Coordinates of C-alpha atoms in Angstrom, one line a residue:
X1 CA -42.4 -17.5 -16.7
X2 CA -40.6 -19.4 -19.3
X3 CA -39.8 -23.1 -19.1
X4 CA -36.1 -22.4 -18.8
X5 CA -36.5 -20.1 -15.9
X6 CA -39.0 -21.3 -13.3
X7 CA -40.0 -19.7 -10.0
X8 CA -37.9 -22.3 -8.2
X9 CA -34.8 -21.3 -10.2
X10 CA -35.5 -17.7 -9.4
X11 CA -35.7 -18.4 -5.6
X12 CA -32.6 -20.5 -5.7
X13 CA -30.7 -17.7 -7.5
X14 CA -31.8 -15.2 -4.9
X15 CA -30.9 -17.5 -2.1
X16 CA -27.3 -17.9 -3.5
X17 CA -27.0 -14.2 -3.9
X18 CA -28.1 -13.6 -0.3
X19 CA -25.8 -16.2 1.0
X20 CA -22.7 -14.8 -0.8
X21 CA -23.6 -11.2 0.3
X22 CA -23.9 -12.5 3.9
X23 CA -20.6 -14.3 3.8
X24 CA -18.8 -11.3 2.3
X25 CA -20.3 -8.6 4.5
X26 CA -21.9 -9.9 7.7
X27 CA -20.7 -13.4 8.4
X28 CA -18.9 -12.6 11.7
X29 CA -19.8 -10.4 14.7
X30 CA -17.5 -8.6 17.2
X31 CA -19.0 -9.9 20.5
X32 CA -19.2 -6.9 22.8
X33 CA -19.8 -4.1 20.3
X34 CA -21.8 -6.1 17.8
X35 CA -20.2 -4.8 14.6
X36 CA -20.7 -7.3 11.8
X37 CA -18.1 -8.0 9.2
X38 CA -17.4 -10.7 6.6
X39 CA -14.8 -12.1 4.3
X40 CA -14.6 -8.9 2.3
X41 CA -13.2 -7.1 5.3
X42 CA -10.8 -9.9 6.2
X43 CA -9.5 -10.5 2.7
X44 CA -9.3 -6.8 2.1
X45 CA -6.5 -6.6 4.7
X46 CA -4.1 -8.1 2.1
X47 CA -2.7 -5.0 0.4
X48 CA -3.7 -4.7 -3.3
X49 CA -4.7 -8.3 -3.9
X50 CA -7.5 -8.5 -1.2
X51 CA -9.8 -6.0 -2.8
X52 CA -9.2 -7.4 -6.2
X53 CA -10.3 -10.8 -5.0
X54 CA -13.5 -9.5 -3.5
X55 CA -14.5 -7.6 -6.6
X56 CA -15.0 -10.9 -8.4
X57 CA -18.1 -12.0 -6.3
X58 CA -19.4 -8.4 -6.7
X59 CA -19.2 -8.7 -10.5
X60 CA -20.9 -12.1 -10.3
X61 CA -23.7 -10.6 -8.3
X62 CA -24.3 -8.0 -11.0
X63 CA -24.3 -10.7 -13.7
X64 CA -26.8 -12.8 -11.7
X65 CA -29.0 -9.7 -11.2
X66 CA -29.0 -9.1 -14.9
X67 CA -30.1 -12.7 -15.4
X68 CA -33.0 -12.1 -12.9
X69 CA -34.2 -9.2 -15.1
X70 CA -33.0 -6.3 -13.0
X71 CA -33.1 -3.0 -15.0
X72 CA -29.9 -1.5 -16.3
X73 CA -30.2 1.5 -14.1
X74 CA -30.1 -0.7 -11.0
X75 CA -27.3 -2.7 -12.4
X76 CA -25.3 0.5 -12.9
X77 CA -26.0 1.4 -9.2
X78 CA -24.7 -2.0 -8.2
X79 CA -21.6 -1.5 -10.3
X80 CA -21.0 1.9 -8.6
X81 CA -21.3 0.2 -5.2
X82 CA -18.9 -2.5 -6.2
X83 CA -16.5 0.1 -7.7
X84 CA -16.6 2.3 -4.6
X85 CA -15.9 -0.7 -2.4
X86 CA -12.9 -1.7 -4.6
X87 CA -11.4 1.8 -4.9
X88 CA -11.8 3.0 -1.4
X89 CA -11.1 -0.4 0.0
X90 CA -7.7 -0.3 -1.6
X91 CA -6.6 2.6 0.6
X92 CA -4.5 1.3 3.5
X93 CA -6.2 1.5 6.9
X94 CA -9.0 3.9 5.8
X95 CA -10.2 1.4 3.3
X96 CA -10.2 -1.4 5.8
X97 CA -12.4 0.7 8.2
X98 CA -14.6 1.6 5.2
X99 CA -15.2 -2.1 4.4
X100 CA -16.6 -2.6 7.9
X101 CA -19.4 -0.1 7.3
X102 CA -20.1 0.2 3.6
X103 CA -21.1 -3.4 2.9
X104 CA -21.5 -3.1 -0.8
X105 CA -22.7 -6.7 -1.3
X106 CA -25.6 -6.2 1.1
X107 CA -26.4 -2.9 -0.5
X108 CA -26.5 -4.6 -3.9
X109 CA -28.8 -7.3 -2.6
X110 CA -31.2 -4.6 -1.2
X111 CA -31.2 -3.0 -4.7
X112 CA -32.0 -6.4 -6.3
X113 CA -34.8 -7.2 -3.8
X114 CA -36.4 -3.7 -4.1
X115 CA -36.2 -4.0 -7.9
X116 CA -37.9 -7.4 -8.0
X117 CA -40.5 -6.4 -5.5
X118 CA -41.6 -3.4 -7.6
X119 CA -45.2 -3.8 -9.0
X120 CA -43.8 -4.1 -12.5
X121 CA -40.8 -6.2 -11.4
X122 CA -42.8 -9.4 -12.1
X123 CA -43.3 -8.3 -15.7
X124 CA -39.5 -8.1 -16.2
X125 CA -39.1 -11.7 -14.9
X126 CA -42.0 -12.9 -17.1
X127 CA -40.3 -11.4 -20.2
X128 CA -37.0 -13.0 -19.4
X129 CA -36.0 -15.2 -22.3
X130 CA -32.5 -16.3 -21.3
X131 CA -31.1 -13.0 -22.5
X132 CA -28.9 -10.4 -20.7
X133 CA -29.3 -6.6 -21.3
X134 CA -28.1 -5.9 -24.9
X135 CA -29.6 -9.2 -26.2
X136 CA -26.7 -11.4 -25.2
X137 CA -27.6 -15.0 -24.4
X138 CA -27.3 -16.1 -20.8

């Protein structure tokens, strides 16, 4: 690992991503039936603006995943999850129900975890030089 990007920073970044995904998708639980929901479902109730607000943390998660060395293919899948959540979530009533079950942020975290747990995932992290895909500086 490079000096700029230690194992501790890597773990801290993953912890922040997990925490945000949990707050947005599974923070609360309906007592009797056990359905979990988060701020994404609550804020999404505001027509138009709600889903626009929750797309921002989704984009941030994709940016952070790129900094972790996640492959472009996985970043694209994360972007699709976030886009589906945004588009379908914008549909009145149906979109609110969809938000309860789709949980795009948790799906994206599962993609990040599986990517980083791949046998060659460590190589991507070791090659990290503070650059995003396309050579841009982080």
